[in-house]
mmCIF file of C-alpha atoms in Angstrom:
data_model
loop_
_atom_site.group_PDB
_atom_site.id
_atom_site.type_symbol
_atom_site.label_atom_id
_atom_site.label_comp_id
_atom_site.label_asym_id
_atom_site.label_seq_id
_atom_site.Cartn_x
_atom_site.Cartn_y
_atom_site.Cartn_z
ATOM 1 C CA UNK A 242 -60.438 37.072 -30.096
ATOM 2 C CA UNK A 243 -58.991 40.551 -30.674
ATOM 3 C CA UNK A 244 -57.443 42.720 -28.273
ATOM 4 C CA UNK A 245 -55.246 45.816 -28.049
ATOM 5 C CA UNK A 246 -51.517 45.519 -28.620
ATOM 6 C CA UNK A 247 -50.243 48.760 -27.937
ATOM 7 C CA UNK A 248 -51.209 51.836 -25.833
ATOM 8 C CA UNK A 249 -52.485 53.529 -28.750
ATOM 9 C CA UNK A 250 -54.538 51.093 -30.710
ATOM 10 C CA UNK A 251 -58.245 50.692 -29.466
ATOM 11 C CA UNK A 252 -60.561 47.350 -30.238
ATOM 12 C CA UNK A 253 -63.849 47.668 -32.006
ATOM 13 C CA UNK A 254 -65.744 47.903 -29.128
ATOM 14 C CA UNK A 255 -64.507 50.837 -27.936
ATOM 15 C CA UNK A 256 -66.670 54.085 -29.255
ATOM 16 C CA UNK A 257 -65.692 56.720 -31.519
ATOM 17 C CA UNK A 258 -64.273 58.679 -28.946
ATOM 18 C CA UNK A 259 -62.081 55.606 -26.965
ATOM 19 C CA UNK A 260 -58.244 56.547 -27.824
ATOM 20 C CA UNK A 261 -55.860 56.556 -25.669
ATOM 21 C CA UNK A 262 -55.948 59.825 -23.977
ATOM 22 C CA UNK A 263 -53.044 59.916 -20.807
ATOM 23 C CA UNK A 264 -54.058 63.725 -19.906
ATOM 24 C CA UNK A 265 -57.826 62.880 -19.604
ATOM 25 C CA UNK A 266 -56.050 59.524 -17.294
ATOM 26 C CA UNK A 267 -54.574 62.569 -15.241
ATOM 27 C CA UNK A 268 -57.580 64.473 -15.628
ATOM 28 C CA UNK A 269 -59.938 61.472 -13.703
ATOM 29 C CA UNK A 270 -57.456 60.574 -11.288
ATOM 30 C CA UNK A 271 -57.879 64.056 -10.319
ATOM 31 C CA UNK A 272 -61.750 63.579 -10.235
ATOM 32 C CA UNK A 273 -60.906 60.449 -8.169
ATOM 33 C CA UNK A 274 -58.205 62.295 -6.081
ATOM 34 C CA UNK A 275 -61.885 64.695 -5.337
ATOM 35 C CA UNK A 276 -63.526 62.368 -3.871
ATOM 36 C CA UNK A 277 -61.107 61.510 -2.060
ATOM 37 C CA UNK A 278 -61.690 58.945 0.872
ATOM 38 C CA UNK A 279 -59.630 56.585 -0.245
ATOM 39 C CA UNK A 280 -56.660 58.682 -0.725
ATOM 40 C CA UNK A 281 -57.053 59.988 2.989
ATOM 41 C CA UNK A 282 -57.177 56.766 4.252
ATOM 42 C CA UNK A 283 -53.945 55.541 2.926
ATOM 43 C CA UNK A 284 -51.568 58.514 4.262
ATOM 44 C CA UNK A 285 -53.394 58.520 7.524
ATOM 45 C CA UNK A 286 -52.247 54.893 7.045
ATOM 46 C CA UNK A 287 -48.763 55.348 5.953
ATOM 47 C CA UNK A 288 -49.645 53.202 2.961
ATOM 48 C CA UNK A 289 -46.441 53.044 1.150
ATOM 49 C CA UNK A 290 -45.907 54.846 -2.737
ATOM 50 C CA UNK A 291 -46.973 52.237 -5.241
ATOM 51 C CA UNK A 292 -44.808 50.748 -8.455
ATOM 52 C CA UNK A 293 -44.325 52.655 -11.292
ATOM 53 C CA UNK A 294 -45.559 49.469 -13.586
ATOM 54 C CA UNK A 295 -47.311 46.647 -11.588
ATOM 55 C CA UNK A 296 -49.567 47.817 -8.786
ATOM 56 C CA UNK A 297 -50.841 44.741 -6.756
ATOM 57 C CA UNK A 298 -54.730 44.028 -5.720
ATOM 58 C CA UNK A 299 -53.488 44.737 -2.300
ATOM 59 C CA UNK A 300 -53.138 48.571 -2.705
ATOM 60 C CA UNK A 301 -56.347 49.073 -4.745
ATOM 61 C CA UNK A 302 -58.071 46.760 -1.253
ATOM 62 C CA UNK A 303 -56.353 49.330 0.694
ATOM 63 C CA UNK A 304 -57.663 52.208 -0.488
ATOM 64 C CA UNK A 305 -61.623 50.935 -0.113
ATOM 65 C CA UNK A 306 -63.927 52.270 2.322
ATOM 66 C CA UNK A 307 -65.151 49.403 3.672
ATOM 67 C CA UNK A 308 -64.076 46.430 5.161
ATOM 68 C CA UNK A 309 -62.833 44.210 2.636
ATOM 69 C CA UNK A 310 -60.449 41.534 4.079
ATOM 70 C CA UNK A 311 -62.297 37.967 3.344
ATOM 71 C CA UNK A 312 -62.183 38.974 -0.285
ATOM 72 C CA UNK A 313 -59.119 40.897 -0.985
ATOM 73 C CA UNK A 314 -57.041 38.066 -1.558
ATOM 74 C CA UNK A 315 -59.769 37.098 -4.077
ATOM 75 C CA UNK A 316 -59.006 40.324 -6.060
ATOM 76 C CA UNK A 317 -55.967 40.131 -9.168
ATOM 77 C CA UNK A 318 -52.938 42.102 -9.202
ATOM 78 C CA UNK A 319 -53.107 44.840 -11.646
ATOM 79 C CA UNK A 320 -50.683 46.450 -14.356
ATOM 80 C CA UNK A 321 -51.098 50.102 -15.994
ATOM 81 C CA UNK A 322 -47.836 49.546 -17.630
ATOM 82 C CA UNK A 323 -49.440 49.639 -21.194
ATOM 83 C CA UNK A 324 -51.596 52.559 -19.671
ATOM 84 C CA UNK A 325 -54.529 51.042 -20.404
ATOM 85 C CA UNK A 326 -56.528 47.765 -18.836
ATOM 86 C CA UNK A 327 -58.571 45.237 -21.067
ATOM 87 C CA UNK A 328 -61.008 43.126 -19.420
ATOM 88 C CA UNK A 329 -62.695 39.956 -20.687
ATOM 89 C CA UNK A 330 -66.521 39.121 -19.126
ATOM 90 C CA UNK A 331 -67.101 35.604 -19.804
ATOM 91 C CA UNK A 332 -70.980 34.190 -19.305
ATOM 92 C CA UNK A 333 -72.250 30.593 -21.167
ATOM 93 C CA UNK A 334 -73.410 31.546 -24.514
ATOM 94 C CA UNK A 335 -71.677 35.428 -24.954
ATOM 95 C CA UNK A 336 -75.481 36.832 -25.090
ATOM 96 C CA UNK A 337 -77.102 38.053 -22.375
ATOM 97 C CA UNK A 338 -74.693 39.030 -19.301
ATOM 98 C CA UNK A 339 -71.272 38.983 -20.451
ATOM 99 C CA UNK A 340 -72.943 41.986 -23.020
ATOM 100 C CA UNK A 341 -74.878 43.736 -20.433
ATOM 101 C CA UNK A 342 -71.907 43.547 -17.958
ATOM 102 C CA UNK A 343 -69.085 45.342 -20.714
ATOM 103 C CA UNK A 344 -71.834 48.022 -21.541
ATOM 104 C CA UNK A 345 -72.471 48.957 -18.471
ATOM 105 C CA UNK A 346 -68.646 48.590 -17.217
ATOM 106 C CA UNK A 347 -68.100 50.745 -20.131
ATOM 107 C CA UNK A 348 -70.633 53.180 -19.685
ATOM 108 C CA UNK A 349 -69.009 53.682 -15.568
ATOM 109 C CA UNK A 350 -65.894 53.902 -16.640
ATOM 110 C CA UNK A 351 -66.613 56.646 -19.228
ATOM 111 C CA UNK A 352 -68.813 58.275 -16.683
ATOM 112 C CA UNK A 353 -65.613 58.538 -14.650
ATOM 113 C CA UNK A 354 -63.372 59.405 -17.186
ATOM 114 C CA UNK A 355 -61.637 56.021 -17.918
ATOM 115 C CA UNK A 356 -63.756 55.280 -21.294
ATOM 116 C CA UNK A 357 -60.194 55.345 -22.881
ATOM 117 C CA UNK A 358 -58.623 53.717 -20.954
ATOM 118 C CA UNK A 359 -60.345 50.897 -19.801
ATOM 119 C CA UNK A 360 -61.992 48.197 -22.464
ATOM 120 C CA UNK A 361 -64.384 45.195 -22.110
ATOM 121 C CA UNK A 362 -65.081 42.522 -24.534
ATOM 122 C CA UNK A 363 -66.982 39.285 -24.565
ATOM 123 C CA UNK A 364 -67.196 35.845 -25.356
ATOM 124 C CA UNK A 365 -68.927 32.480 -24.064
ATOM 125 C CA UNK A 366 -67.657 29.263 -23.018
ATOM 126 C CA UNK A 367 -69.838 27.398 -25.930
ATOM 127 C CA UNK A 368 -71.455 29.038 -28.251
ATOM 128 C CA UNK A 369 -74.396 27.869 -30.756
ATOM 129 C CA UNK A 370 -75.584 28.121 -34.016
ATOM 130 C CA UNK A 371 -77.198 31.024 -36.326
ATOM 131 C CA UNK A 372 -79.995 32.967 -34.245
ATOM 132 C CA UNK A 373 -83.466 31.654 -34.926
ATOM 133 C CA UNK A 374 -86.553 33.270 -34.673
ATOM 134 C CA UNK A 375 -86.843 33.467 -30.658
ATOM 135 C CA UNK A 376 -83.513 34.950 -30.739
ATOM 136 C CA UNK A 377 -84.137 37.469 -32.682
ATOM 137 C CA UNK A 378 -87.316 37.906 -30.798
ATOM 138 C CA UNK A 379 -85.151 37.675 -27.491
ATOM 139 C CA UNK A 380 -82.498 40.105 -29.129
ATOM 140 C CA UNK A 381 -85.199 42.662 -30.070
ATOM 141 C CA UNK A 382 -86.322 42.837 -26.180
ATOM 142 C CA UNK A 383 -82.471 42.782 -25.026
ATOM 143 C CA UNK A 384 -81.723 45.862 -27.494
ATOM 144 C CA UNK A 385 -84.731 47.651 -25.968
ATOM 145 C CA UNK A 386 -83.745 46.647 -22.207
ATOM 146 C CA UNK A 387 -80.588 47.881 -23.313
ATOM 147 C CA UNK A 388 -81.342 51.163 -24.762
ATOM 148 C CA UNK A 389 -83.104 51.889 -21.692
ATOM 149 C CA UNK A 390 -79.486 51.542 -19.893
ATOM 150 C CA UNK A 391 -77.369 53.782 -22.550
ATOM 151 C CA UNK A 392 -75.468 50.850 -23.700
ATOM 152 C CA UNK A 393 -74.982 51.113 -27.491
ATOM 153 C CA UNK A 394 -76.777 48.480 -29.418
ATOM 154 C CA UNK A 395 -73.533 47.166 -30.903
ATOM 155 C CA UNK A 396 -73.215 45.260 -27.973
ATOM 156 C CA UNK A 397 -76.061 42.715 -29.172
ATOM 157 C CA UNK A 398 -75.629 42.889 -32.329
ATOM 158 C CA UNK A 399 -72.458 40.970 -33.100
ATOM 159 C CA UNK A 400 -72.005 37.398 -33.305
ATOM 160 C CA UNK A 401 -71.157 35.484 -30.227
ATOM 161 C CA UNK A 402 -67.396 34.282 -29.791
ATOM 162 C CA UNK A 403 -65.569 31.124 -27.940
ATOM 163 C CA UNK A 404 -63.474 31.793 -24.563
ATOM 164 C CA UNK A 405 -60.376 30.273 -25.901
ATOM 165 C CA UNK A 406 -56.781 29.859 -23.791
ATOM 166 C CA UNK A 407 -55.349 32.237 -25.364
ATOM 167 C CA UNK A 408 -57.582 35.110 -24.298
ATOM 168 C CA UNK A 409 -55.688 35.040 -20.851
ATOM 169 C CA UNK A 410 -52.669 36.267 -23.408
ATOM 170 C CA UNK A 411 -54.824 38.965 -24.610
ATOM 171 C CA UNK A 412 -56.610 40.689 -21.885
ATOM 172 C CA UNK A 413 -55.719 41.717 -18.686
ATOM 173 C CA UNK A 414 -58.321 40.202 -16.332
ATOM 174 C CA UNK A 415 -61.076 37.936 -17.471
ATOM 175 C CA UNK A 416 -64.402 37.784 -15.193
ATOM 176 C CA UNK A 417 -66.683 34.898 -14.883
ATOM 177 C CA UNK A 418 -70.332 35.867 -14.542
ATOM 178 C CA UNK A 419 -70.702 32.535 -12.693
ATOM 179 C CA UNK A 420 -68.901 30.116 -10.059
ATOM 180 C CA UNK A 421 -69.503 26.904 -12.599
ATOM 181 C CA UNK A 422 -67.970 29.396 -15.530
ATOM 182 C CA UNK A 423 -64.968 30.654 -13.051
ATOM 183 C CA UNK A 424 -64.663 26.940 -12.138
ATOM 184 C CA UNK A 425 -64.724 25.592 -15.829
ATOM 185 C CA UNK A 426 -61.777 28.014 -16.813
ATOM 186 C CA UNK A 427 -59.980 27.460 -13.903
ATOM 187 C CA UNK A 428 -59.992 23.852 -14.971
ATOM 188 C CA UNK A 429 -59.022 24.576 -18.527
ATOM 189 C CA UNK A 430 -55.923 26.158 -17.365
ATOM 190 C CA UNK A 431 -54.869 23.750 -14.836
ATOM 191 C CA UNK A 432 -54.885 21.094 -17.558
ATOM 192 C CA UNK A 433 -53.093 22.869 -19.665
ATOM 193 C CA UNK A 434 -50.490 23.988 -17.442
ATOM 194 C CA UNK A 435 -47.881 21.834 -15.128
ATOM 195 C CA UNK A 436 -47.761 23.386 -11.543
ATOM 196 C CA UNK A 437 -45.991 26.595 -11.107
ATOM 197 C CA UNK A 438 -45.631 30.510 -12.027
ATOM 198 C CA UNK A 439 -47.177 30.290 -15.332
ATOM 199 C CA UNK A 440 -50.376 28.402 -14.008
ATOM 200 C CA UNK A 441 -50.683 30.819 -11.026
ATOM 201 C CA UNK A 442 -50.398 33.968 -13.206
ATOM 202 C CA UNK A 443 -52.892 32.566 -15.864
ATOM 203 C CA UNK A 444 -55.264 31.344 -12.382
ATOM 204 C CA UNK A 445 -54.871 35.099 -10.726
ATOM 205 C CA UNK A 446 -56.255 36.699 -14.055
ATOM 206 C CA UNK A 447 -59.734 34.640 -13.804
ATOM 207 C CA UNK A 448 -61.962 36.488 -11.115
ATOM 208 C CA UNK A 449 -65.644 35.700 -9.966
ATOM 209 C CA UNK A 450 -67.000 39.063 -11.440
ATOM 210 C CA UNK A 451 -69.027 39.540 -7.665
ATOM 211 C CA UNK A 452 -66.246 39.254 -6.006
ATOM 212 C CA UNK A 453 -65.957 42.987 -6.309
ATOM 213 C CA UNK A 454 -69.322 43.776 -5.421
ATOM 214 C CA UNK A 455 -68.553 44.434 -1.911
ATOM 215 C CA UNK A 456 -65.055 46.527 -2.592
ATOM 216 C CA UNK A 457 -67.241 49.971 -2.130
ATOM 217 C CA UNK A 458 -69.393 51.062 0.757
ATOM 218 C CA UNK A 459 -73.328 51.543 0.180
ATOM 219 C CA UNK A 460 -72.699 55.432 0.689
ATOM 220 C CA UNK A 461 -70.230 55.521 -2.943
ATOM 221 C CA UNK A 462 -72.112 53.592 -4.696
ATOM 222 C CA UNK A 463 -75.398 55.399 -3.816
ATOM 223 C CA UNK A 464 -73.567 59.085 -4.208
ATOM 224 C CA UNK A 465 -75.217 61.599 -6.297
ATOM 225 C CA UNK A 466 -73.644 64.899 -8.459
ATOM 226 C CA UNK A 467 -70.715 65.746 -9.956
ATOM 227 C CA UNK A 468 -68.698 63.095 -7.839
ATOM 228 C CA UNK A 469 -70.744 59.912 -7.998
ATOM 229 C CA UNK A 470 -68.979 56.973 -9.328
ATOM 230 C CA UNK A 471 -72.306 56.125 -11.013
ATOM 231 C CA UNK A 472 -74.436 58.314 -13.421
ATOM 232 C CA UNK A 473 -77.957 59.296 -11.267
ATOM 233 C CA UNK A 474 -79.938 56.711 -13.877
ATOM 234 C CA UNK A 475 -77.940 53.718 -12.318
ATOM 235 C CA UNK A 476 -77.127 55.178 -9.148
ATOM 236 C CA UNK A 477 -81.060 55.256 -8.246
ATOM 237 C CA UNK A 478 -81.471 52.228 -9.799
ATOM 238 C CA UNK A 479 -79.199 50.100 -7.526
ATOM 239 C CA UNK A 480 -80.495 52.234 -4.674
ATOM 240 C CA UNK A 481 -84.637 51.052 -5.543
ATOM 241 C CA UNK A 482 -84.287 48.191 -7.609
ATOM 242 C CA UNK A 483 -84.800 44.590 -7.119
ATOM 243 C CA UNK A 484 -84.505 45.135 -3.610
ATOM 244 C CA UNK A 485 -81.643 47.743 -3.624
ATOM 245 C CA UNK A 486 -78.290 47.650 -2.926
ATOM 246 C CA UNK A 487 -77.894 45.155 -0.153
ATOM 247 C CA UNK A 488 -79.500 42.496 -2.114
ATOM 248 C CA UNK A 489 -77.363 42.667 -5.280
ATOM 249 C CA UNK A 490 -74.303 42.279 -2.486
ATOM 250 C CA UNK A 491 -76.108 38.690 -1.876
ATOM 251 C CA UNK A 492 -75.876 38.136 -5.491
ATOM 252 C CA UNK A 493 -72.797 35.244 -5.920
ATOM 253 C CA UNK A 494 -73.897 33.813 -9.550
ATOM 254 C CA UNK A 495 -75.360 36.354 -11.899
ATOM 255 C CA UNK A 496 -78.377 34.814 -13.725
ATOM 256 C CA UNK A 497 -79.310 35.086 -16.869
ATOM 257 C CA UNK A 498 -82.884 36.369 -17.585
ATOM 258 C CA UNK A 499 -85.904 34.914 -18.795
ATOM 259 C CA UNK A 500 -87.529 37.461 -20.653
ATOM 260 C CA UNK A 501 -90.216 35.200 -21.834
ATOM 261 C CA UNK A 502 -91.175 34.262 -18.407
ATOM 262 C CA UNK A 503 -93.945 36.174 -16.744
ATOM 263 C CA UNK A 504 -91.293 37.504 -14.352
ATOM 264 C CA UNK A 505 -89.286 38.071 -17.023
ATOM 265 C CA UNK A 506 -89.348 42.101 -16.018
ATOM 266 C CA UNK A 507 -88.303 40.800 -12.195
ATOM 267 C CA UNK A 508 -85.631 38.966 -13.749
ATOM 268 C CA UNK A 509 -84.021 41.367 -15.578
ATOM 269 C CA UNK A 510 -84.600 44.265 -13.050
ATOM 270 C CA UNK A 511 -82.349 41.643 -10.368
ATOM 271 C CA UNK A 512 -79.769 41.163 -13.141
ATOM 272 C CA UNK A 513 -79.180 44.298 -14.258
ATOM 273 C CA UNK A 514 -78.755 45.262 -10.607
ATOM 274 C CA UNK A 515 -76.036 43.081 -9.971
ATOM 275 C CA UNK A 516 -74.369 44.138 -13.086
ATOM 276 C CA UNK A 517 -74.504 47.825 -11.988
ATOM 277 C CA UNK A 518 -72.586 46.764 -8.373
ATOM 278 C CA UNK A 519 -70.346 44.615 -9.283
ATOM 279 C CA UNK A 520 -69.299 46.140 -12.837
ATOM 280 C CA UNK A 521 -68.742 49.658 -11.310
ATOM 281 C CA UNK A 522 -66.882 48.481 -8.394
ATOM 282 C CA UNK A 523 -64.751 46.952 -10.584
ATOM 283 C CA UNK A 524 -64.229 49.896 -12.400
ATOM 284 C CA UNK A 525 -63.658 51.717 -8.917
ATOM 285 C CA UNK A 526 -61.129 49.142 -7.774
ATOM 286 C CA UNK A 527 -59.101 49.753 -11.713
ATOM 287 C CA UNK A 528 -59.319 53.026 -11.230
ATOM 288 C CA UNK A 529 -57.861 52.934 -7.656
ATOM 289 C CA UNK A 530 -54.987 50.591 -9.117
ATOM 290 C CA UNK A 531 -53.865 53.462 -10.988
ATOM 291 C CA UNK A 532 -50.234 54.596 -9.716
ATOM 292 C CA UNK A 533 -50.037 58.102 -8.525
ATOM 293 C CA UNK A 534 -46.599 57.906 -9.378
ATOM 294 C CA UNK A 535 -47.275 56.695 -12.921
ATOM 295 C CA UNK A 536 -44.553 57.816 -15.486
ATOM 296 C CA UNK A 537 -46.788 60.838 -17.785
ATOM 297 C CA UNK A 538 -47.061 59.225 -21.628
ATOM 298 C CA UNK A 539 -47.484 61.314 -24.098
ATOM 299 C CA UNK A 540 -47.728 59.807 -28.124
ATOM 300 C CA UNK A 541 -47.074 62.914 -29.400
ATOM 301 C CA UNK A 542 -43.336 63.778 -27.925
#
């Protein structure tokens, strides 16, 4: 599977527009810097300054505005060394919620002007043959779902790809849309490697993907204007949908939706919402990962 190499090289999935763009970094962490809780919270704190290249998941748990510590040792350590993050969502057959969960991480992150600097890709732990007819069929009512949400159609139209070891080489973190798929990689590393600091750091990149639901209070995810971390679109619809926001924090296991079913539209309504949490809270907790003390890089000087 294909991922970035250097700070200035973007994969295919990222749009037109995704190159790496450090001003536009300083730029949002300005935006962020507006909003500003977070930042309060650690000087009141006396939060010490962070690492120049390797910011830990403690400082990003730190600077959330809600009570966060059964599940902040759940969260990865983070490096914005390469100034930019890549981040692998992993679901069974790479074509239902891995897809919907990188366009709508992408869509937050551009919202909050991270769209170059932080890119999602996709895969499956076993993937089948050539689509038949129902999958096309199933495809045509994804793409629609899907236009409906902003997120560009190339993310169902290309063929499905293998979660292979080596992806934890390639990408920063990789996110499970499900315990048994968290549990199944987890198990694929351990075999492969004897105890000790290799296995841990290959372990620590493989998160539960709602783990992060619960990193931001109801209040920021719900915001509205200029300063929302969501667009109003998603905002209202984690705020109204499939029971709003407090039941897409129940969510553990993401499930995949039966379309064909005839709550099919109840389905997808519940998924979707439990994309929106926990994919822009992980884009909240990235972006909060971010070193203010972070070296300026330029590629043209």
């Amino acid at each position: 599977m294909f991922a970035l190499r250097s700070p200035c090289t973007c994969p295919s999935t990222a749009s037109t527009s995704s190159r790496c763009s450090p001003p536009l970094l300083a730029w949002a962490r300005k935006r962020g810097a507006a909003r500003g809780l977070t930042q309060q919270a650690m000087a009141s704190a006396g939060c010490p300054e962070p690492e120049q290249s390797q910011l830990i998941g403690a400082k990003a748990a730190a600077n959330s505005t809600v009570p966060t510590q059964g599940l902040a040792h759940l969260w990865p350590s983070v490096s914005w060394s390469r100034y930019h993050i890549q981040v692998l969502f992993v679901d069974r057959t790479d074509t239902v919620r891995a897809r919907l969960a990188a366009g709508l991480f992408e869509r937050c992150a551009e919202w909050n002007g991270y769209g170059r600097a932080l890119y999602p890709w996709t895969c499956g732990l076993t993937v089948g043959g050539p689509r038949d007819i129902h999958a096309i069929s199933k495809l045509t009512a994804l793409m629609r779902g899907a236009a409906d949400l902003e997120i560009l159609p190339r993310y169902f139209t290309r063929p499905a790809e293998a979660f292979e070891l080596e992806d934890l080489d390639r990408y920063d973190l990789v996110m499970a849309l499900d315990s048994s798929i968290l549990e199944e990689m987890r198990a694929m590393v351990v075999s492969e490697h004897s105890p000790g600091p290799d296995r841990e750091y290959y372990l620590q990149k493989i998160c539960l993907l709602t783990t992060f639901s619960h990193y931001e209070s109801d209040a920021v995810l719900t915001r509205r204007g200029g300063f929302a971390l969501l667009p109003a679109q998603l905002s209202i619809l984690l705020k109204t949908g499939a029971g709003g926001v407090k039941a897409s924090k129940a969510v553990v296991d993401i499930a995949s939706p039966d379309l064909s079913s005839p709550d099919g539209a109840a389905q997808w309504e519940a998924t979707v919402a439990a994309l929106v949490l926990s994919t822009a809270s992980l884009v909240k907790y990235l972006i909060d990962a971010y070193p203010e003390n972070m070296p300026h890089w330029d590629p043209v000087d």
